[in-house]
Short mmCIF file of C-alpha atoms (C1' of nucleotides) in Angstrom, two decimals:
data_model
loop_
_atom_site.label_atom_id
_atom_site.label_comp_id
_atom_site.label_asym_id
_atom_site.label_seq_id
_atom_site.Cartn_x
_atom_site.Cartn_y
_atom_site.Cartn_z
CA UNK A 1 55.81 128.17 82.36
CA UNK A 2 52.33 126.88 81.58
CA UNK A 3 51.12 126.62 78.03
CA UNK A 4 49.22 129.85 77.72
CA UNK A 5 48.63 129.43 74.01
CA UNK A 6 45.24 130.48 72.75
CA UNK A 7 44.64 127.09 71.18
CA UNK A 8 44.99 125.24 74.47
CA UNK A 9 42.93 127.81 76.36
CA UNK A 10 40.11 127.56 73.85
CA UNK A 11 40.44 123.78 73.77
CA UNK A 12 40.09 123.57 77.54
CA UNK A 13 37.00 125.75 77.55
CA UNK A 14 35.36 123.97 74.62
CA UNK A 15 36.09 120.62 76.23
CA UNK A 16 34.37 121.78 79.41
CA UNK A 17 31.31 122.91 77.49
CA UNK A 18 31.11 119.73 75.48
CA UNK A 19 31.34 117.35 78.43
CA UNK A 20 28.88 119.47 80.42
CA UNK A 21 26.44 119.24 77.57
CA UNK A 22 26.35 123.00 77.00
CA UNK A 23 27.25 122.09 73.43
CA UNK A 24 25.45 118.78 72.95
CA UNK A 25 26.69 116.01 70.67
CA UNK A 26 25.88 116.57 67.02
CA UNK A 27 26.08 120.35 67.18
CA UNK A 28 28.03 121.99 64.44
CA UNK A 29 30.97 124.13 65.51
CA UNK A 30 31.74 127.13 63.35
CA UNK A 31 35.29 128.41 63.53
CA UNK A 32 34.30 132.04 63.21
CA UNK A 33 31.81 131.92 66.09
CA UNK A 34 34.36 130.43 68.45
CA UNK A 35 37.06 132.81 67.28
CA UNK A 36 34.87 135.85 67.81
CA UNK A 37 33.67 134.73 71.22
CA UNK A 38 37.18 134.15 72.51
CA UNK A 39 38.58 137.23 70.86
CA UNK A 40 41.11 135.35 68.74
CA UNK A 41 41.49 134.66 65.05
CA UNK A 42 40.47 131.45 63.37
CA UNK A 43 44.02 130.07 63.27
CA UNK A 44 44.25 129.00 66.92
CA UNK A 45 40.65 127.82 66.73
CA UNK A 46 41.63 125.41 63.99
CA UNK A 47 44.44 124.09 66.17
CA UNK A 48 41.89 123.71 68.93
CA UNK A 49 39.63 121.65 66.70
CA UNK A 50 42.52 119.39 65.72
CA UNK A 51 43.31 118.84 69.37
CA UNK A 52 39.74 118.02 70.28
CA UNK A 53 39.50 115.76 67.25
CA UNK A 54 42.51 113.81 68.47
CA UNK A 55 40.68 113.24 71.74
CA UNK A 56 37.56 112.14 69.91
CA UNK A 57 35.45 114.97 71.28
CA UNK A 58 35.02 116.61 67.88
CA UNK A 59 34.61 115.12 64.42
CA UNK A 60 36.11 117.02 61.50
CA UNK A 61 35.03 116.60 57.91
CA UNK A 62 37.44 117.98 55.34
CA UNK A 63 36.48 121.35 53.90
CA UNK A 64 33.06 120.98 55.44
CA UNK A 65 33.00 121.54 59.15
CA UNK A 66 33.32 120.33 62.69
CA UNK A 67 30.71 118.62 64.83
CA UNK A 68 30.65 117.61 68.47
CA UNK A 69 31.16 113.86 68.32
CA UNK A 70 28.22 111.62 69.06
CA UNK A 71 28.52 108.22 70.65
CA UNK A 72 26.34 105.38 69.54
CA UNK A 73 25.44 102.47 71.75
CA UNK A 74 28.39 100.29 70.73
CA UNK A 75 30.96 103.05 71.09
CA UNK A 76 29.76 103.89 74.57
CA UNK A 77 29.87 100.24 75.56
CA UNK A 78 33.37 100.01 74.14
CA UNK A 79 34.54 102.91 76.27
CA UNK A 80 33.14 101.34 79.42
CA UNK A 81 34.91 98.10 78.55
CA UNK A 82 38.16 100.02 78.25
CA UNK A 83 37.58 101.73 81.56
CA UNK A 84 36.90 98.36 83.18
CA UNK A 85 40.42 97.33 82.24
CA UNK A 86 42.37 100.55 82.62
CA UNK A 87 41.06 102.10 85.81
CA UNK A 88 41.77 99.08 88.00
CA UNK A 89 45.28 99.10 86.59
CA UNK A 90 45.70 102.73 87.51
CA UNK A 91 44.21 102.16 90.94
CA UNK A 92 46.71 99.38 91.56
CA UNK A 93 49.53 101.72 90.66
CA UNK A 94 48.08 104.52 92.76
CA UNK A 95 47.45 102.61 95.97
CA UNK A 96 51.08 102.36 97.10
CA UNK A 97 51.24 106.16 97.00
CA UNK A 98 48.20 106.66 99.21
CA UNK A 99 48.61 107.71 102.82
CA UNK A 100 46.32 107.89 105.85
CA UNK A 101 45.79 111.55 105.05
CA UNK A 102 44.54 110.71 101.58
CA UNK A 103 42.16 108.18 103.14
CA UNK A 104 40.51 111.01 105.04
CA UNK A 105 40.22 112.99 101.85
CA UNK A 106 38.65 110.02 100.07
CA UNK A 107 35.99 109.66 102.76
CA UNK A 108 35.25 113.34 102.61
CA UNK A 109 34.85 113.19 98.84
CA UNK A 110 32.65 110.10 99.07
CA UNK A 111 30.31 111.86 101.48
CA UNK A 112 30.41 114.90 99.24
CA UNK A 113 29.12 112.72 96.40
CA UNK A 114 26.33 111.37 98.58
CA UNK A 115 25.26 114.89 99.55
CA UNK A 116 25.20 116.28 96.01
CA UNK A 117 22.12 118.48 95.57
CA UNK A 118 21.74 118.20 91.79
CA UNK A 119 22.43 115.61 89.14
CA UNK A 120 25.08 117.74 87.47
CA UNK A 121 26.79 118.29 90.80
CA UNK A 122 26.54 114.59 91.57
CA UNK A 123 28.35 113.75 88.35
CA UNK A 124 31.13 116.23 89.02
CA UNK A 125 31.66 115.05 92.57
CA UNK A 126 31.57 111.45 91.46
CA UNK A 127 34.33 112.21 89.02
CA UNK A 128 36.30 114.06 91.69
CA UNK A 129 36.11 111.02 93.94
CA UNK A 130 37.38 108.73 91.21
CA UNK A 131 40.11 111.13 90.23
CA UNK A 132 41.31 111.33 93.81
CA UNK A 133 41.44 107.56 94.11
CA UNK A 134 43.52 107.35 90.96
CA UNK A 135 45.81 110.27 91.80
CA UNK A 136 49.36 109.83 92.90
CA UNK A 137 51.57 107.99 90.46
CA UNK A 138 53.05 110.09 87.66
CA UNK A 139 51.61 107.85 84.97
CA UNK A 140 50.81 110.49 82.45
CA UNK A 141 49.60 108.45 79.47
CA UNK A 142 47.45 106.13 81.51
CA UNK A 143 45.83 108.93 83.44
CA UNK A 144 45.29 111.02 80.30
CA UNK A 145 43.69 108.05 78.57
CA UNK A 146 41.37 107.45 81.50
CA UNK A 147 40.49 111.14 81.62
CA UNK A 148 39.66 111.17 77.93
CA UNK A 149 37.44 108.14 78.29
CA UNK A 150 35.53 109.91 81.05
CA UNK A 151 35.23 112.99 78.86
CA UNK A 152 33.74 111.03 76.00
CA UNK A 153 30.96 109.57 78.11
CA UNK A 154 30.28 112.43 80.50
CA UNK A 155 27.36 113.76 78.46
CA UNK A 156 25.69 110.36 78.29
CA UNK A 157 26.30 109.74 81.97
CA UNK A 158 24.11 112.71 82.71
CA UNK A 159 21.44 111.41 80.38
CA UNK A 160 21.57 108.18 82.34
CA UNK A 161 20.62 109.96 85.55
CA UNK A 162 17.58 111.55 83.95
CA UNK A 163 15.07 108.71 83.82
CA UNK A 164 13.12 107.34 86.76
CA UNK A 165 14.95 105.08 89.16
CA UNK A 166 17.96 107.37 89.26
CA UNK A 167 17.57 107.70 93.02
CA UNK A 168 18.12 103.97 93.29
CA UNK A 169 21.07 104.27 90.96
CA UNK A 170 22.59 106.95 93.16
CA UNK A 171 22.31 104.70 96.17
CA UNK A 172 24.07 101.92 94.31
CA UNK A 173 26.90 104.21 93.30
CA UNK A 174 27.39 105.45 96.84
CA UNK A 175 27.42 101.90 98.18
CA UNK A 176 29.93 100.78 95.56
CA UNK A 177 32.16 103.73 96.40
CA UNK A 178 32.17 102.49 99.99
CA UNK A 179 33.21 99.03 98.84
CA UNK A 180 36.08 100.41 96.80
CA UNK A 181 37.11 102.73 99.60
CA UNK A 182 37.17 99.97 102.18
CA UNK A 183 39.42 97.80 100.02
CA UNK A 184 41.70 100.76 99.38
CA UNK A 185 41.97 101.58 103.06
CA UNK A 186 42.61 97.93 103.84
CA UNK A 187 45.59 98.12 101.51
CA UNK A 188 44.18 95.24 99.49
CA UNK A 189 44.91 96.04 95.82
CA UNK A 190 43.24 92.95 94.38
CA UNK A 191 39.95 93.66 96.13
CA UNK A 192 40.15 97.32 95.28
CA UNK A 193 40.72 96.59 91.61
CA UNK A 194 37.90 94.08 91.59
CA UNK A 195 35.53 96.48 93.33
CA UNK A 196 36.36 99.26 90.87
CA UNK A 197 35.92 96.95 87.90
CA UNK A 198 32.58 95.85 89.32
CA UNK A 199 31.53 99.46 89.77
CA UNK A 200 32.31 100.36 86.17
CA UNK A 201 30.79 97.15 84.91
CA UNK A 202 27.61 97.89 86.83
CA UNK A 203 27.32 101.25 85.12
CA UNK A 204 27.95 99.63 81.75
CA UNK A 205 25.12 97.21 82.38
CA UNK A 206 22.89 100.16 83.15
CA UNK A 207 23.92 101.80 79.89
CA UNK A 208 23.12 98.59 78.05
CA UNK A 209 19.62 98.67 79.50
CA UNK A 210 19.05 102.19 78.22
CA UNK A 211 19.84 102.23 74.50
CA UNK A 212 17.26 104.98 74.02
CA UNK A 213 19.88 107.45 75.28
CA UNK A 214 21.61 107.16 71.93
CA UNK A 215 18.64 108.00 69.69
CA UNK A 216 19.89 110.29 66.96
CA UNK A 217 18.17 113.52 67.90
CA UNK A 218 20.27 116.29 66.41
CA UNK A 219 20.01 117.23 62.77
CA UNK A 220 22.58 116.67 60.08
CA UNK A 221 25.24 114.24 61.25
CA UNK A 222 27.73 113.60 58.46
CA UNK A 223 28.26 110.03 57.48
CA UNK A 224 24.59 109.15 57.40
CA UNK A 225 23.75 108.74 53.76
CA UNK A 226 20.19 107.43 53.52
CA UNK A 227 20.81 105.39 50.38
CA UNK B 1 35.97 111.99 50.70
CA UNK B 2 39.20 111.37 52.59
CA UNK B 3 40.79 114.07 54.66
CA UNK B 4 43.31 115.46 52.25
CA UNK B 5 44.23 118.35 54.49
CA UNK B 6 47.90 119.27 54.58
CA UNK B 7 48.00 118.97 58.35
CA UNK B 8 46.91 115.34 58.33
CA UNK B 9 49.21 114.46 55.45
CA UNK B 10 52.19 115.97 57.20
CA UNK B 11 51.13 114.40 60.50
CA UNK B 12 51.00 110.95 58.92
CA UNK B 13 54.44 111.33 57.38
CA UNK B 14 56.03 112.75 60.53
CA UNK B 15 54.46 109.98 62.60
CA UNK B 16 55.98 107.40 60.27
CA UNK B 17 59.41 108.98 60.56
CA UNK B 18 59.23 109.25 64.31
CA UNK B 19 58.19 105.67 64.94
CA UNK B 20 60.75 104.41 62.44
CA UNK B 21 63.44 106.30 64.28
CA UNK B 22 64.32 108.48 61.29
CA UNK B 23 63.70 111.35 63.69
CA UNK B 24 64.85 109.91 66.99
CA UNK B 25 63.38 110.91 70.37
CA UNK B 26 64.73 114.17 71.69
CA UNK B 27 65.24 115.77 68.30
CA UNK B 28 64.01 119.27 67.95
CA UNK B 29 61.41 119.89 65.25
CA UNK B 30 61.52 123.27 63.58
CA UNK B 31 58.28 124.38 61.98
CA UNK B 32 60.01 126.13 59.10
CA UNK B 33 62.05 123.08 58.11
CA UNK B 34 58.99 120.84 57.97
CA UNK B 35 56.97 123.47 56.15
CA UNK B 36 59.64 123.96 53.53
CA UNK B 37 60.18 120.26 53.00
CA UNK B 38 56.50 119.55 52.47
CA UNK B 39 55.93 122.67 50.42
CA UNK B 40 53.37 124.15 52.77
CA UNK B 41 53.31 127.11 55.10
CA UNK B 42 53.84 126.93 58.83
CA UNK B 43 50.12 127.08 59.64
CA UNK B 44 49.27 123.46 58.77
CA UNK B 45 52.56 122.37 60.33
CA UNK B 46 51.44 123.87 63.61
CA UNK B 47 48.20 121.94 63.39
CA UNK B 48 50.29 118.85 62.70
CA UNK B 49 52.34 119.42 65.82
CA UNK B 50 49.21 119.84 67.93
CA UNK B 51 47.89 116.54 66.57
CA UNK B 52 51.11 114.70 67.28
CA UNK B 53 51.27 116.28 70.72
CA UNK B 54 47.81 114.91 71.49
CA UNK B 55 49.09 111.46 70.63
CA UNK B 56 52.14 111.96 72.82
CA UNK B 57 54.58 111.63 69.95
CA UNK B 58 55.73 115.24 70.20
CA UNK B 59 56.25 117.50 73.19
CA UNK B 60 55.50 121.19 72.76
CA UNK B 61 56.90 123.92 74.97
CA UNK B 62 55.13 127.24 74.72
CA UNK B 63 56.93 129.84 72.62
CA UNK B 64 59.98 127.64 72.59
CA UNK B 65 59.69 124.66 70.32
CA UNK B 66 58.72 121.10 69.63
CA UNK B 67 60.68 117.95 70.40
CA UNK B 68 60.11 114.33 69.55
CA UNK B 69 58.89 112.86 72.83
CA UNK B 70 61.23 110.65 74.77
CA UNK B 71 60.11 107.80 76.96
CA UNK B 72 61.79 107.08 80.22
CA UNK B 73 61.84 103.68 81.82
CA UNK B 74 58.67 104.17 83.85
CA UNK B 75 56.66 105.58 80.98
CA UNK B 76 57.59 102.69 78.75
CA UNK B 77 56.66 100.22 81.44
CA UNK B 78 53.37 102.03 81.91
CA UNK B 79 52.55 101.70 78.23
CA UNK B 80 53.23 97.98 78.27
CA UNK B 81 50.98 97.62 81.31
CA UNK B 82 48.22 99.38 79.40
CA UNK B 83 48.72 97.14 76.40
CA UNK B 84 48.56 94.09 78.65
CA UNK B 85 45.04 95.12 79.60
CA UNK B 86 43.71 96.60 76.37
CA UNK B 87 44.93 94.25 73.65
CA UNK B 88 43.40 91.12 75.18
CA UNK B 89 40.12 93.04 75.43
CA UNK B 90 40.32 93.95 71.76
CA UNK B 91 41.25 90.42 70.81
CA UNK B 92 38.21 89.12 72.66
CA UNK B 93 36.01 91.50 70.71
CA UNK B 94 37.73 90.64 67.44
CA UNK B 95 37.59 86.86 67.67
CA UNK B 96 33.87 86.47 66.93
CA UNK B 97 34.46 88.30 63.65
CA UNK B 98 37.26 86.01 62.51
CA UNK B 99 36.63 83.42 59.82
CA UNK B 100 38.55 80.40 58.50
CA UNK B 101 39.86 82.64 55.73
CA UNK B 102 41.33 85.06 58.27
CA UNK B 103 42.97 82.11 60.02
CA UNK B 104 44.91 81.37 56.83
CA UNK B 105 45.93 85.00 56.66
CA UNK B 106 47.11 84.91 60.27
CA UNK B 107 49.30 81.88 59.63
CA UNK B 108 50.76 83.52 56.56
CA UNK B 109 51.57 86.67 58.54
CA UNK B 110 53.08 84.66 61.37
CA UNK B 111 55.43 82.88 58.97
CA UNK B 112 56.18 86.23 57.36
CA UNK B 113 57.35 87.48 60.75
CA UNK B 114 59.55 84.44 61.24
CA UNK B 115 61.16 84.96 57.83
CA UNK B 116 61.91 88.65 58.30
CA UNK B 117 65.39 89.43 56.95
CA UNK B 118 66.17 92.51 59.01
CA UNK B 119 65.30 93.81 62.44
CA UNK B 120 63.31 96.73 61.07
CA UNK B 121 61.37 94.40 58.82
CA UNK B 122 60.80 92.04 61.72
CA UNK B 123 59.26 94.81 63.75
CA UNK B 124 56.94 95.87 60.97
CA UNK B 125 55.77 92.35 60.25
CA UNK B 126 55.31 91.69 63.93
CA UNK B 127 53.04 94.69 64.10
CA UNK B 128 51.16 93.57 60.99
CA UNK B 129 50.51 90.22 62.62
CA UNK B 130 49.15 91.81 65.75
CA UNK B 131 47.05 94.28 63.80
CA UNK B 132 45.51 91.48 61.79
CA UNK B 133 44.62 89.54 64.93
CA UNK B 134 42.93 92.60 66.35
CA UNK B 135 41.17 93.62 63.14
CA UNK B 136 37.50 93.14 62.58
CA UNK B 137 35.27 94.87 65.09
CA UNK B 138 34.55 98.54 64.41
CA UNK B 139 35.83 99.60 67.81
CA UNK B 140 37.44 102.82 66.79
CA UNK B 141 38.56 104.28 70.11
CA UNK B 142 39.98 101.06 71.43
CA UNK B 143 41.86 100.30 68.27
CA UNK B 144 43.16 103.86 67.99
CA UNK B 145 44.34 103.76 71.57
CA UNK B 146 46.15 100.48 71.00
CA UNK B 147 47.71 101.85 67.81
CA UNK B 148 48.95 104.93 69.62
CA UNK B 149 50.49 102.84 72.37
CA UNK B 150 52.38 100.84 69.75
CA UNK B 151 53.52 104.07 68.12
CA UNK B 152 54.92 105.41 71.35
CA UNK B 153 57.11 102.38 71.96
CA UNK B 154 58.05 101.44 68.41
CA UNK B 155 61.39 103.24 68.55
CA UNK B 156 62.37 101.56 71.79
CA UNK B 157 61.21 98.19 70.52
CA UNK B 158 63.84 98.45 67.84
CA UNK B 159 66.47 99.38 70.38
CA UNK B 160 65.50 96.26 72.26
CA UNK B 161 66.39 94.05 69.29
CA UNK B 162 69.84 95.58 69.03
CA UNK B 163 71.74 93.93 71.87
CA UNK B 164 73.04 90.39 71.91
CA UNK B 165 70.52 87.64 72.54
CA UNK B 166 68.04 89.16 70.12
CA UNK B 167 68.02 85.95 68.09
CA UNK B 168 66.78 84.14 71.17
CA UNK B 169 64.21 86.89 71.67
CA UNK B 170 62.98 86.46 68.11
CA UNK B 171 62.48 82.75 68.69
CA UNK B 172 60.42 83.49 71.79
CA UNK B 173 58.24 85.94 69.93
CA UNK B 174 57.59 83.50 67.11
CA UNK B 175 56.71 80.75 69.57
CA UNK B 176 54.36 83.02 71.49
CA UNK B 177 52.67 84.03 68.27
CA UNK B 178 51.97 80.36 67.65
CA UNK B 179 50.44 79.99 71.09
CA UNK B 180 48.15 82.95 70.52
CA UNK B 181 47.27 81.74 67.06
CA UNK B 182 46.37 78.28 68.25
CA UNK B 183 44.01 79.63 70.89
CA UNK B 184 42.42 81.95 68.36
CA UNK B 185 41.89 79.15 65.85
CA UNK B 186 40.46 76.96 68.59
CA UNK B 187 37.88 79.66 69.19
CA UNK B 188 38.94 79.86 72.82
CA UNK B 189 38.82 83.55 73.77
CA UNK B 190 40.02 83.13 77.34
CA UNK B 191 43.14 81.27 76.29
CA UNK B 192 43.76 83.70 73.47
CA UNK B 193 43.50 86.68 75.78
CA UNK B 194 45.76 85.03 78.31
CA UNK B 195 48.33 84.12 75.65
CA UNK B 196 48.35 87.65 74.30
CA UNK B 197 48.67 89.14 77.79
CA UNK B 198 51.55 86.77 78.45
CA UNK B 199 53.21 87.78 75.20
CA UNK B 200 53.06 91.48 76.03
CA UNK B 201 54.07 90.84 79.62
CA UNK B 202 57.08 88.87 78.43
CA UNK B 203 58.20 91.82 76.34
CA UNK B 204 57.67 94.15 79.27
CA UNK B 205 59.90 91.99 81.42
CA UNK B 206 62.55 92.20 78.74
CA UNK B 207 62.25 95.97 78.73
CA UNK B 208 62.62 96.00 82.49
CA UNK B 209 65.86 94.08 82.15
CA UNK B 210 67.27 96.68 79.76
CA UNK B 211 66.92 100.09 81.38
CA UNK B 212 70.02 101.25 79.52
CA UNK B 213 67.81 101.77 76.46
CA UNK B 214 66.46 104.89 78.09
CA UNK B 215 69.75 106.64 78.77
CA UNK B 216 69.29 110.31 77.95
CA UNK B 217 71.52 110.64 74.93
CA UNK B 218 70.18 113.60 72.97
CA UNK B 219 70.99 117.16 73.96
CA UNK B 220 68.68 119.70 75.45
CA UNK B 221 65.45 118.11 76.61
CA UNK B 222 63.22 120.74 78.15
CA UNK B 223 62.03 120.13 81.67
CA UNK B 224 65.42 119.16 82.97
CA UNK B 225 66.61 122.11 85.00
CA UNK B 226 69.86 121.06 86.70
CA UNK B 227 69.28 123.47 89.59
"C1'" DC C 1 5.30 117.46 39.55
"C1'" DG C 2 9.86 115.65 40.39
"C1'" DA C 3 14.63 115.41 39.13
"C1'" DT C 4 18.79 117.69 37.60
"C1'" DG C 5 22.10 121.29 36.78
"C1'" DC C 6 23.78 125.82 37.95
"C1'" DT C 7 25.09 129.84 40.52
"C1'" DG C 8 25.84 132.80 44.80
"C1'" DG C 9 26.93 132.84 49.48
"C1'" DA C 10 28.90 130.90 53.43
"C1'" DT C 11 32.67 128.43 55.39
"C1'" DT C 12 36.80 126.12 55.53
"C1'" DG C 13 41.98 125.66 54.32
"C1'" DG C 14 46.32 127.86 53.38
"C1'" DA C 15 49.88 131.65 52.66
"C1'" DT C 16 52.02 135.73 54.03
"C1'" DC C 17 53.00 139.21 57.23
"C1'" DC C 18 53.72 141.10 61.95
"C1'" DG C 19 54.45 141.16 66.89
"C1'" DA C 20 56.12 138.48 71.05
"C1'" DT C 21 59.28 135.56 73.35
"C1'" DA C 22 63.07 132.73 74.35
"C1'" DT C 23 67.83 131.61 73.45
"C1'" DC C 24 72.58 132.69 72.82
"C1'" DG C 25 76.58 135.37 72.57
"C1'" DG C 26 79.09 139.34 74.23
"C1'" DT C 27 80.33 142.84 77.68
"C1'" DG C 28 81.34 144.54 82.01
"C1'" DA C 29 81.57 144.37 87.09
"C1'" DT C 30 82.95 141.99 91.22
"C1'" DA D 1 87.96 133.92 86.36
"C1'" DT D 2 83.12 133.74 87.12
"C1'" DC D 3 78.75 135.48 87.14
"C1'" DA D 4 75.12 138.84 86.07
"C1'" DC D 5 73.22 141.63 82.83
"C1'" DC D 6 71.83 142.88 78.27
"C1'" DG D 7 70.99 143.19 73.28
"C1'" DA D 8 70.68 140.69 68.55
"C1'" DT D 9 68.64 136.97 66.21
"C1'" DA D 10 66.20 133.00 65.39
"C1'" DT D 11 61.85 130.99 66.16
"C1'" DC D 12 57.25 130.75 67.67
"C1'" DG D 13 52.20 132.47 68.09
"C1'" DG D 14 48.63 135.04 66.03
"C1'" DA D 15 46.09 138.19 62.63
"C1'" DT D 16 44.70 139.24 58.22
"C1'" DC D 17 44.04 138.26 53.54
"C1'" DC D 18 43.14 135.13 49.59
"C1'" DA D 19 41.86 130.74 47.27
"C1'" DA D 20 39.30 126.39 47.22
"C1'" DT D 21 35.44 123.84 48.52
"C1'" DC D 22 30.92 122.78 49.85
"C1'" DC D 23 25.97 123.68 50.34
"C1'" DA D 24 21.40 125.68 49.47
"C1'" DG D 25 18.25 127.66 46.83
"C1'" DC D 26 16.54 128.55 42.35
"C1'" DA D 27 15.79 127.85 37.63
"C1'" DT D 28 15.31 124.66 33.95
"C1'" DC D 29 14.01 120.55 31.74
"C1'" DG D 30 11.99 115.98 31.22
#
DNA sequence: CGATGCTGGATTGGATCCGATATCGGTGAT
DNA sequence: ATCACCGATATCGGATCCAATCCAGCATCG
């Protein structure tokens, strides 16, 4: 009984490409191209674009076109601030649903993060770890919101692992995961929430030290009228 | 250069009707009806429904239909928990942008709330007051998220003012607004955030004392298969 | 030489038409 | 009498066609 509609299928695939950086921020999206590639007409593609626009992944300009949304420095910071508040909340709601079996799974995922061979793989496994921690309670809106916030920053998170010193950053992340995990396994929600907030805050601080990530590189972004 | 597309026009109008309760939760939405009423074809209506679905206002079932989303007790509670975390954050970001002139506007809006003649008017003015407090910083995602959370609960907020004791509730709200306002005008962000969190939390507690609001009244809601 | 106005092509937005699917009522068998 | 099966109809999802809009390049003029 799943939604097999073309618009949601295309939306899911486009989302994946956007957050993986296959279609980088600022790229124009032409309806016809997408339609042809997926073997559908432009009608479901337009629904797709409306969906992605609602999530903030795509920016539509009336009668003009669609672009993969770009984040500037302040927007990215804003999203991290939101995550700092929302994810601890979700973790607090999730913890009562965790069991000793899930603890084992968490540890496995944490080690999986540590052993990631590539940066892209590291990012995916990191997200898997976080998703597992926050799984459990049927809080649809909260989880969806958190997911969307991750989506919006995923591209820039990869950029953040590019520069030198990323090895050090990886170590920090792994260590912070251990701190969160220990609090979770101790059944101590307050510590777990604090550790998670610290973890996100730490990443935000890193973002704030690397504003060069947000240099406008791609061509014509609408909304930039040079006088 | 505004988006004058039919889909966004229709989406805005449908949103207004849904949150005002003109189309109550659980009602089925037929594409043809909407299309005919707005003088458009079903294509932009379908885009509209996808948009509203992304915001959680409408629930789509593949090849079956669209319904105005209903909230159950837990979902409503969840949304209030999110607001408790997000709105203080936004207030903290907004306060540095406030000026003595905005203070005057806040006081005017607060009195406007107190003087509301009807329950519906009270709700709208209450929202205007909150929106004004949170206005200022160009934090699009955060503000949009907060707006959507208000949208999702607006209908049930009205239900909450129906039962006896709502006069007492109104007095509480007005008093809490004064507390928030005083902290804001004192330029004390921590107190302001705490007062706002308390205000939202207070409303959540009220919701939790009135689970009867969420009794499934409307007919066929999909997803409920009675074995 | 630079600025401005115009025109053709590309692209989006919308309407109509067609096929697919679910729902609902009726019919028959147990 | 109840349940299973089955067809008619309403409704949805998608494709194709047409109109409206925007953009780029070129010509024209100051």
